[in-house]
Short mmCIF file of C-alpha atoms and ligand atoms in Angstrom, two decimals:
data_model
loop_
_atom_site.label_atom_id
_atom_site.label_comp_id
_atom_site.label_asym_id
_atom_site.label_seq_id
_atom_site.Cartn_x
_atom_site.Cartn_y
_atom_site.Cartn_z
CA UNK V 1 -0.05 0.04 0.18
CA UNK V 2 1.32 3.26 -1.04
CA UNK V 3 0.90 6.14 1.43
CA UNK V 4 0.24 9.36 -0.10
CA UNK V 5 -0.69 12.52 2.10
CA UNK V 6 -1.81 15.16 0.32
CA UNK V 7 -3.43 15.98 -3.16
CA UNK V 8 -3.31 19.31 -4.85
CA UNK V 9 -6.65 20.52 -6.16
CA UNK V 10 -7.74 23.68 -8.11
CA UNK V 11 -11.01 25.01 -6.69
CA UNK V 12 -13.75 27.33 -7.89
CA UNK V 13 -13.43 30.30 -5.88
CA UNK V 14 -16.05 32.36 -7.20
CA UNK V 15 -18.91 32.68 -10.05
CA UNK V 16 -17.34 33.95 -12.92
CA UNK V 17 -18.42 37.33 -13.88
CA UNK V 18 -18.17 37.46 -17.99
CA UNK V 19 -14.71 36.18 -19.25
CA UNK V 20 -13.33 34.07 -16.95
CA UNK V 21 -10.23 34.92 -15.38
CA UNK V 22 -7.58 32.79 -13.48
CA UNK V 23 -8.46 34.85 -9.96
CA UNK V 24 -11.82 32.97 -10.17
CA UNK V 25 -9.83 29.73 -9.01
CA UNK V 26 -7.47 28.80 -6.20
CA UNK V 27 -4.62 26.04 -5.53
CA UNK V 28 -5.23 24.24 -2.33
CA UNK V 29 -3.51 21.13 -0.89
CA UNK V 30 -5.95 18.85 1.16
CA UNK V 31 -5.01 15.70 3.26
CA UNK V 32 -6.05 12.43 1.36
CA UNK V 33 -8.61 10.35 3.71
CA UNK V 34 -7.74 6.57 3.94
CA UNK V 35 -9.85 4.64 0.88
CA UNK V 36 -13.02 2.73 1.91
CA UNK V 37 -14.48 -0.37 0.56
CA UNK V 38 -15.28 -0.39 -2.97
CA UNK V 39 -12.89 2.45 -3.79
CA UNK V 40 -9.68 3.13 -5.13
CA UNK V 41 -6.88 5.92 -5.46
CA UNK V 42 -6.00 7.24 -8.81
CA UNK V 43 -2.56 9.53 -9.52
CA UNK V 44 -3.96 11.57 -12.12
CA UNK V 45 -1.08 11.94 -14.83
CA UNK V 46 -2.93 14.19 -17.30
CA UNK V 47 -6.16 16.57 -16.81
CA UNK V 48 -8.22 17.59 -19.69
CA UNK V 49 -9.39 21.01 -20.55
CA UNK V 50 -12.93 21.12 -21.84
CA UNK V 51 -14.68 24.23 -22.89
CA UNK V 52 -18.00 22.85 -22.18
CA UNK V 53 -17.53 22.76 -18.56
CA UNK V 54 -17.46 26.35 -18.31
CA UNK V 55 -21.14 26.43 -18.21
CA UNK V 56 -21.44 24.42 -15.49
CA UNK V 57 -19.48 27.20 -13.54
CA UNK V 58 -22.42 29.62 -13.91
CA UNK V 59 -24.92 30.15 -11.24
CA UNK V 60 -27.90 27.99 -11.96
CA UNK V 61 -26.62 26.10 -14.70
CA UNK V 62 -27.72 22.74 -13.34
CA UNK V 63 -29.30 20.62 -16.10
CA UNK V 64 -30.43 16.98 -17.07
CA UNK V 65 -26.37 16.40 -17.73
CA UNK V 66 -24.53 17.71 -14.83
CA UNK V 67 -25.12 19.95 -11.83
CA UNK V 68 -23.77 23.86 -11.31
CA UNK V 69 -20.18 23.43 -9.97
CA UNK V 70 -20.09 23.98 -6.01
CA UNK V 71 -17.98 26.84 -4.75
CA UNK V 72 -14.87 26.07 -3.12
CA UNK V 73 -14.40 22.48 -4.14
CA UNK V 74 -12.28 21.21 -7.05
CA UNK V 75 -13.14 21.76 -10.71
CA UNK V 76 -14.97 19.00 -12.26
CA UNK V 77 -12.79 17.46 -14.91
CA UNK V 78 -12.16 14.23 -16.97
CA UNK V 79 -8.83 12.87 -15.90
CA UNK V 80 -6.54 10.06 -16.71
CA UNK V 81 -4.15 8.42 -14.39
CA UNK V 82 -2.97 5.12 -12.74
CA UNK V 83 -4.43 3.36 -10.11
CA UNK V 84 -2.14 3.37 -7.10
CA UNK V 85 -4.16 1.75 -4.36
CA UNK V 86 -7.48 -0.27 -4.77
CA UNK V 87 -10.35 -1.91 -2.41
CA UNK V 88 -12.31 -2.49 -5.67
CA UNK V 89 -11.39 -5.62 -7.81
CA UNK V 90 -12.46 -3.85 -11.18
CA UNK V 91 -9.91 -1.27 -11.03
CA UNK V 92 -7.01 -2.94 -9.67
CA UNK V 93 -3.30 -1.24 -8.77
CA UNK V 94 -1.38 0.22 -12.37
CA UNK V 95 -4.37 -0.17 -14.35
CA UNK V 96 -4.92 3.38 -16.51
CA UNK V 97 -8.47 4.73 -15.88
CA UNK V 98 -10.24 7.63 -17.39
CA UNK V 99 -12.99 9.11 -15.41
CA UNK V 100 -14.85 12.24 -14.58
CA UNK V 101 -13.48 13.19 -11.35
CA UNK V 102 -11.53 16.91 -10.92
CA UNK V 103 -8.89 19.22 -11.33
CA UNK V 104 -6.83 17.26 -8.64
CA UNK V 105 -3.29 15.43 -8.40
CA UNK V 106 -4.96 12.60 -6.74
CA UNK V 107 -8.68 11.44 -7.01
CA UNK V 108 -10.46 8.64 -4.89
CA UNK V 109 -13.15 7.15 -6.82
CA UNK V 110 -15.44 4.17 -6.66
CA UNK V 111 -16.24 3.43 -10.48
CA UNK V 112 -19.07 5.74 -11.21
CA UNK V 113 -18.95 8.87 -13.40
CA UNK V 114 -17.82 7.60 -16.58
CA UNK V 115 -15.02 5.60 -15.14
CA UNK V 116 -13.27 3.01 -17.38
CA UNK V 117 -10.41 0.90 -17.46
CA UNK V 118 -8.32 1.69 -20.61
CA UNK V 119 -6.45 -0.90 -22.64
CA UNK V 120 -3.82 1.59 -23.60
CA UNK V 121 -1.66 0.96 -26.99
CA UNK V 122 1.92 0.94 -26.18
CA UNK V 123 2.83 2.49 -29.28
CA UNK V 124 0.84 5.76 -28.72
CA UNK V 125 1.41 8.14 -25.70
CA UNK V 126 -1.01 7.71 -22.87
CA UNK V 127 -2.51 11.24 -23.16
CA UNK V 128 -4.16 10.17 -26.67
CA UNK V 129 -6.75 8.81 -24.56
CA UNK V 130 -7.90 12.25 -23.53
CA UNK V 131 -7.49 13.62 -26.91
CA UNK V 132 -8.20 11.91 -30.24
CA UNK V 133 -8.88 8.67 -28.87
CA UNK V 134 -10.90 10.22 -25.85
CA UNK V 135 -13.89 12.40 -25.27
CA UNK V 136 -12.44 15.12 -28.00
CA UNK V 137 -12.22 12.25 -30.64
CA UNK V 138 -15.30 10.38 -29.75
CA UNK V 139 -17.14 14.09 -30.01
CA UNK V 140 -15.69 14.50 -33.41
CA UNK V 141 -16.36 10.98 -34.30
CA UNK V 142 -19.78 10.43 -33.42
CA UNK V 143 -20.77 13.73 -34.12
CA UNK V 144 -19.51 14.21 -37.83
CA UNK V 145 -20.46 10.48 -38.92
CA UNK V 146 -23.59 9.61 -37.05
CA UNK V 147 -25.26 13.27 -37.04
CA UNK V 148 -23.60 15.08 -40.22
CA UNK V 149 -23.44 11.85 -42.15
CA UNK V 150 -21.11 13.48 -44.60
CA UNK V 151 -20.90 12.17 -48.19
CA UNK V 152 -18.21 12.48 -50.60
CA UNK V 153 -17.95 15.56 -52.25
CA UNK V 154 -19.89 17.54 -49.67
CA UNK V 155 -19.08 20.98 -48.28
CA UNK V 156 -18.28 20.46 -44.58
CA UNK V 157 -18.02 23.89 -42.52
CA UNK V 158 -16.77 23.58 -38.38
CA UNK V 159 -16.72 26.42 -36.25
CA UNK V 160 -13.84 26.52 -33.43
CA UNK V 161 -11.94 24.66 -36.28
CA UNK V 162 -8.52 25.01 -34.48
CA UNK V 163 -10.06 23.63 -31.15
CA UNK V 164 -9.73 20.01 -29.40
CA UNK V 165 -12.96 19.02 -30.90
CA UNK V 166 -12.86 20.83 -34.54
CA UNK V 167 -9.18 20.29 -35.36
CA UNK V 168 -10.15 16.55 -35.37
CA UNK V 169 -13.74 17.15 -37.30
CA UNK V 170 -11.83 18.70 -40.12
CA UNK V 171 -9.59 15.96 -40.81
CA UNK V 172 -12.19 13.43 -40.41
CA UNK V 173 -14.05 15.51 -43.06
CA UNK V 174 -11.03 15.06 -45.47
CA UNK V 175 -11.03 11.42 -44.76
CA UNK V 176 -14.86 11.08 -46.02
CA UNK V 177 -14.11 13.17 -48.92
CA UNK V 178 -15.48 16.36 -48.18
CA UNK V 179 -14.38 20.19 -48.98
CA UNK V 180 -13.70 21.63 -45.56
CA UNK V 181 -13.96 25.03 -44.09
CA UNK V 182 -13.05 26.13 -40.60
CA UNK V 183 -13.62 29.22 -38.76
CA UNK V 184 -11.05 30.57 -36.23
CA UNK V 185 -10.31 34.01 -34.53
CA UNK V 186 -6.92 34.92 -36.09
CA UNK V 187 -5.22 34.99 -39.39
CA UNK V 188 -2.25 32.78 -37.80
CA UNK V 189 -4.77 30.28 -36.70
CA UNK V 190 -6.69 30.16 -39.94
CA UNK V 191 -3.36 29.61 -41.66
CA UNK V 192 -2.51 26.74 -39.45
CA UNK V 193 -6.15 25.28 -39.97
CA UNK V 194 -4.77 25.14 -43.69
CA UNK V 195 -1.15 24.18 -43.43
CA UNK V 196 -1.06 21.60 -40.81
CA UNK V 197 -4.78 20.39 -40.48
CA UNK V 198 -5.47 20.04 -44.22
CA UNK V 199 -8.75 22.59 -44.16
CA UNK V 200 -9.21 23.49 -47.63
CA UNK V 201 -10.62 26.90 -46.64
CA UNK V 202 -10.29 29.13 -43.47
CA UNK V 203 -12.74 32.26 -42.06
CA UNK V 204 -11.43 34.44 -39.78
CA UNK V 205 -14.82 35.44 -37.86
CA UNK V 206 -13.33 38.43 -36.30
CA UNK V 207 -12.99 40.20 -39.67
CA UNK V 208 -15.58 43.08 -40.59
CA UNK V 209 -16.72 40.92 -43.37
CA UNK V 210 -19.76 38.85 -42.17
CA UNK V 211 -18.84 34.86 -41.72
CA UNK V 212 -22.03 34.23 -43.98
CA UNK V 213 -20.60 36.29 -46.56
CA UNK V 214 -17.09 34.73 -46.39
CA UNK V 215 -18.83 31.21 -46.23
CA UNK V 216 -20.68 31.85 -49.30
CA UNK V 217 -17.87 33.04 -51.34
CA UNK V 218 -15.97 29.79 -50.52
CA UNK V 219 -19.04 27.84 -51.31
CA UNK V 220 -21.51 29.05 -53.62
CA UNK V 221 -23.63 25.67 -53.85
CA UNK V 222 -23.99 25.97 -50.01
CA UNK V 223 -22.95 24.04 -46.88
CA UNK V 224 -23.95 20.53 -46.50
CA UNK V 225 -22.83 19.89 -43.02
CA UNK V 226 -22.42 22.43 -40.42
CA UNK V 227 -20.48 21.09 -37.46
CA UNK V 228 -21.11 23.86 -34.63
CA UNK V 229 -18.93 24.27 -31.70
CA UNK V 230 -19.94 27.89 -31.26
CA UNK V 231 -23.90 28.48 -31.36
CA UNK V 232 -25.02 32.09 -31.46
CA UNK V 233 -24.17 34.46 -34.18
CA UNK V 234 -22.21 32.05 -35.90
CA UNK V 235 -24.78 29.34 -36.00
CA UNK V 236 -27.34 32.21 -37.15
CA UNK V 237 -25.15 33.11 -39.96
CA UNK V 238 -24.42 29.59 -41.28
CA UNK V 239 -27.88 29.13 -41.36
CA UNK V 240 -27.70 31.66 -44.09
CA UNK V 241 -25.39 29.42 -45.97
CA UNK V 242 -27.14 26.01 -46.34
CA UNK V 243 -27.49 23.72 -48.99
CA UNK V 244 -30.43 21.49 -49.82
CA UNK V 245 -30.90 18.87 -47.29
CA UNK V 246 -28.07 20.34 -45.20
CA UNK V 247 -27.34 18.59 -41.69
CA UNK V 248 -26.31 20.87 -38.69
CA UNK V 249 -24.29 18.99 -35.93
CA UNK V 250 -25.29 20.82 -32.78
CA UNK V 251 -22.14 19.91 -30.61
CA UNK V 252 -21.91 22.88 -28.47
CA UNK V 253 -22.06 26.85 -27.96
CA UNK V 254 -18.97 27.99 -26.74
CA UNK V 255 -19.80 31.84 -27.59
CA UNK V 256 -22.71 31.49 -25.15
CA UNK V 257 -21.15 29.95 -22.00
CA UNK V 258 -19.63 33.34 -20.61
CA UNK V 259 -23.17 35.00 -20.72
CA UNK V 260 -25.29 35.28 -17.36
CA UNK V 261 -28.88 34.77 -18.50
CA UNK V 262 -30.20 33.30 -21.88
CA UNK V 263 -28.43 32.27 -24.72
CA UNK V 264 -28.64 34.69 -28.02
CA UNK V 265 -31.65 33.80 -30.03
CA UNK V 266 -31.48 32.51 -33.41
CA UNK V 267 -33.22 34.04 -36.00
CA UNK V 268 -32.94 31.95 -39.33
CA UNK V 269 -34.10 28.85 -38.30
CA UNK V 270 -36.76 29.50 -41.02
CA UNK V 271 -33.88 28.44 -43.50
CA UNK V 272 -34.25 24.81 -41.97
CA UNK V 273 -37.68 25.11 -44.04
CA UNK V 274 -36.95 25.77 -47.37
CA UNK V 275 -33.61 24.15 -47.41
CA UNK V 276 -35.39 20.72 -45.70
CA UNK V 277 -32.49 20.58 -43.37
CA UNK V 278 -31.99 19.00 -40.22
CA UNK V 279 -30.41 20.41 -36.70
CA UNK V 280 -29.45 17.62 -34.33
CA UNK V 281 -27.74 17.95 -31.05
CA UNK V 282 -25.97 14.83 -29.29
CA UNK V 283 -23.73 14.28 -26.34
CA UNK V 284 -20.61 12.11 -26.84
CA UNK V 285 -21.54 9.81 -23.92
CA UNK V 286 -24.28 8.33 -26.12
CA UNK V 287 -22.19 6.22 -28.08
CA UNK V 288 -20.13 4.65 -25.09
CA UNK V 289 -20.83 1.00 -26.28
CA UNK V 290 -19.38 1.67 -29.71
CA UNK V 291 -16.14 3.77 -28.54
CA UNK V 292 -13.76 0.64 -29.04
CA UNK V 293 -14.61 0.39 -32.72
CA UNK V 294 -14.23 4.24 -33.16
CA UNK V 295 -11.08 3.88 -30.90
CA UNK V 296 -9.78 1.38 -33.13
CA UNK V 297 -10.44 3.16 -36.57
CA UNK V 298 -8.93 6.52 -35.25
CA UNK V 299 -5.87 5.01 -34.05
CA UNK V 300 -5.31 3.24 -37.36
CA UNK V 301 -5.50 6.64 -39.04
CA UNK V 302 -3.08 8.01 -36.73
CA UNK V 303 -0.36 5.29 -37.22
CA UNK V 304 -1.26 5.79 -41.00
CA UNK V 305 -0.34 9.27 -40.62
CA UNK V 306 -3.82 10.32 -42.19
CA UNK V 307 -4.84 11.89 -38.66
CA UNK V 308 -2.78 14.27 -36.43
CA UNK V 309 -3.94 14.76 -32.73
CA UNK V 310 -2.60 18.34 -32.05
CA UNK V 311 -1.93 18.56 -28.52
CA UNK V 312 -1.27 21.85 -26.27
CA UNK V 313 0.00 20.58 -23.06
CA UNK V 314 0.73 22.84 -19.99
CA UNK V 315 2.94 21.56 -17.45
CA UNK V 316 1.89 21.63 -13.71
CA UNK V 317 -1.51 21.70 -12.05
CA UNK V 318 -0.95 25.26 -10.56
CA UNK V 319 -1.08 26.40 -14.05
CA UNK V 320 -4.48 24.66 -15.05
CA UNK V 321 -6.33 27.63 -14.53
CA UNK V 322 -4.28 29.83 -16.59
CA UNK V 323 -4.28 27.47 -19.31
CA UNK V 324 -8.16 27.04 -19.06
CA UNK V 325 -8.60 30.63 -19.43
CA UNK V 326 -6.14 30.90 -22.18
CA UNK V 327 -8.25 28.32 -24.36
CA UNK V 328 -11.51 30.24 -23.76
CA UNK V 329 -9.82 33.08 -25.08
CA UNK V 330 -9.16 31.23 -28.22
CA UNK V 331 -5.00 31.32 -27.49
CA UNK V 332 -4.49 27.75 -27.91
CA UNK V 333 -4.37 25.38 -30.65
CA UNK V 334 -5.67 21.77 -30.56
CA UNK V 335 -6.73 19.74 -27.42
CA UNK V 336 -5.70 21.01 -24.37
CA UNK V 337 -4.22 19.00 -21.53
CA UNK V 338 -2.35 19.43 -18.23
CA UNK V 339 0.53 17.28 -17.08
CA UNK V 340 -0.14 17.11 -13.43
N1 NAP Z 401 -21.80 17.39 -27.43
C1 NAP Z 401 -20.83 16.90 -26.71
O1 NAP Z 401 -20.73 15.56 -26.17
C2 NAP Z 401 -19.42 17.55 -26.56
C3 NAP Z 401 -18.09 17.03 -25.94
C4 NAP Z 401 -16.95 17.75 -25.93
C5 NAP Z 401 -17.38 19.13 -26.57
N2 NAP Z 401 -18.24 19.58 -26.96
C6 NAP Z 401 -18.29 20.88 -27.15
O2 NAP Z 401 -17.31 21.29 -28.23
C7 NAP Z 401 -17.06 22.40 -28.42
C8 NAP Z 401 -15.51 22.63 -28.32
O3 NAP Z 401 -15.20 22.17 -26.93
P1 NAP Z 401 -13.53 21.72 -26.86
O4 NAP Z 401 -13.28 21.41 -25.40
O5 NAP Z 401 -12.74 21.17 -27.75
O6 NAP Z 401 -12.79 23.29 -26.73
P2 NAP Z 401 -11.84 24.32 -28.09
O7 NAP Z 401 -12.52 24.15 -29.06
O8 NAP Z 401 -10.34 23.51 -27.72
O9 NAP Z 401 -11.65 25.48 -27.01
C9 NAP Z 401 -12.51 26.85 -27.51
C10 NAP Z 401 -12.28 27.41 -28.53
O10 NAP Z 401 -13.50 28.26 -28.97
C11 NAP Z 401 -13.33 29.35 -29.51
N3 NAP Z 401 -14.37 30.50 -28.92
C12 NAP Z 401 -14.11 30.54 -27.68
N4 NAP Z 401 -14.80 31.81 -27.44
C13 NAP Z 401 -15.75 31.89 -28.66
C14 NAP Z 401 -16.46 32.71 -28.90
N5 NAP Z 401 -17.12 33.57 -28.19
N6 NAP Z 401 -16.91 32.86 -30.22
C15 NAP Z 401 -16.46 31.91 -31.37
N7 NAP Z 401 -15.37 31.04 -31.08
C16 NAP Z 401 -14.94 30.85 -29.55
C17 NAP Z 401 -11.84 29.59 -29.33
O11 NAP Z 401 -10.92 29.58 -30.53
P3 NAP Z 401 -11.16 30.54 -31.93
O12 NAP Z 401 -12.03 31.67 -31.40
O13 NAP Z 401 -9.67 31.05 -31.88
O14 NAP Z 401 -11.95 29.85 -32.94
C18 NAP Z 401 -11.49 28.70 -28.35
O15 NAP Z 401 -10.16 28.09 -28.31
C19 NAP Z 401 -17.56 23.20 -27.15
O16 NAP Z 401 -18.90 23.96 -27.48
C20 NAP Z 401 -18.02 21.97 -26.38
O17 NAP Z 401 -18.90 22.29 -25.41
C21 NAP Z 401 -19.59 19.15 -26.77
#
């Protein structure tokens, strides 16, 4: 039995007011209680930074998926680590596990909350199971292939295309034979989309020219699949660019998570009628039974060099809050992770 005395945690100190700041979080060191029957102790190696968790930091954010995060408690997060002490035979010592615990160096778990034992491929770095082979990869894969149903020759538009999910969606779209257009916030990130991720075109949504106009110039025949990570004004403008029978994948609404009160209203829903289009939401966890097959296919594409898995790694749990704020401010590229 390994005895670990203390765990470092990043706690939510106050409800963020508008754009999140690192001062909204605090670093604490807490003693670890002994584990109980059915529990196990995980040494977290990597923490995942997920834009989606931002909305559950708001007051009154509880919904059918998650509860609002309590103040003074460690911030909920998907983590990847190794079991170092166990009183649960399904989670033996040395097993690699992924689950939803918190921004903390050690987690005590009992197997609930999306906890799974991973069969890590020795040829790939373990953190891939938080990136292309983890939640971001599952979101991109099932969102695009199941909800978006891309066909060869389709035009695929992806918002927040340089992010954890978006950087994979564009590449999967190329594998499916689509022409791809990605949106991002700067000329540098737009160039990175084209040069490094193989996007055919990119759109800088911060320019004075409206996104709808830029997209229509690039895709005069319209967009067949819109994979939307951003919501709000971006979604509204994309609705003006649809092809007949378009599919809109409602993956997230990152432009809305920092708002207090209601999300921005969408004014162009009428476009769904005349374009005979379909908009559908999903959660990546809906497909948990099919993860092994998706992981097999995605890791094969990585090995064949058909899929890049861009990761922006931050070192040290004490830098987690800063990295999360930088990600939401659009200052990062690819999937953002922290090495504990
Ligand atoms: N449905 C599901 O199961 C599921 C699962 C995982 C994630 N998601 C969703 O997928 C999306 C991406 O998540 P992620 O964790 O991979 O984060 P991410 O895309 O790596 O990071 C968020 C990015 O969004 C962009 N952004 C931030 N604020 C914006 C604004 N006001 N307007 C436009 N763009 C803005 C920024 O890039 P630029 O501004 O530079 O483009 C930022 O880097 C989120 O909406 C998340 O909720 C859904």
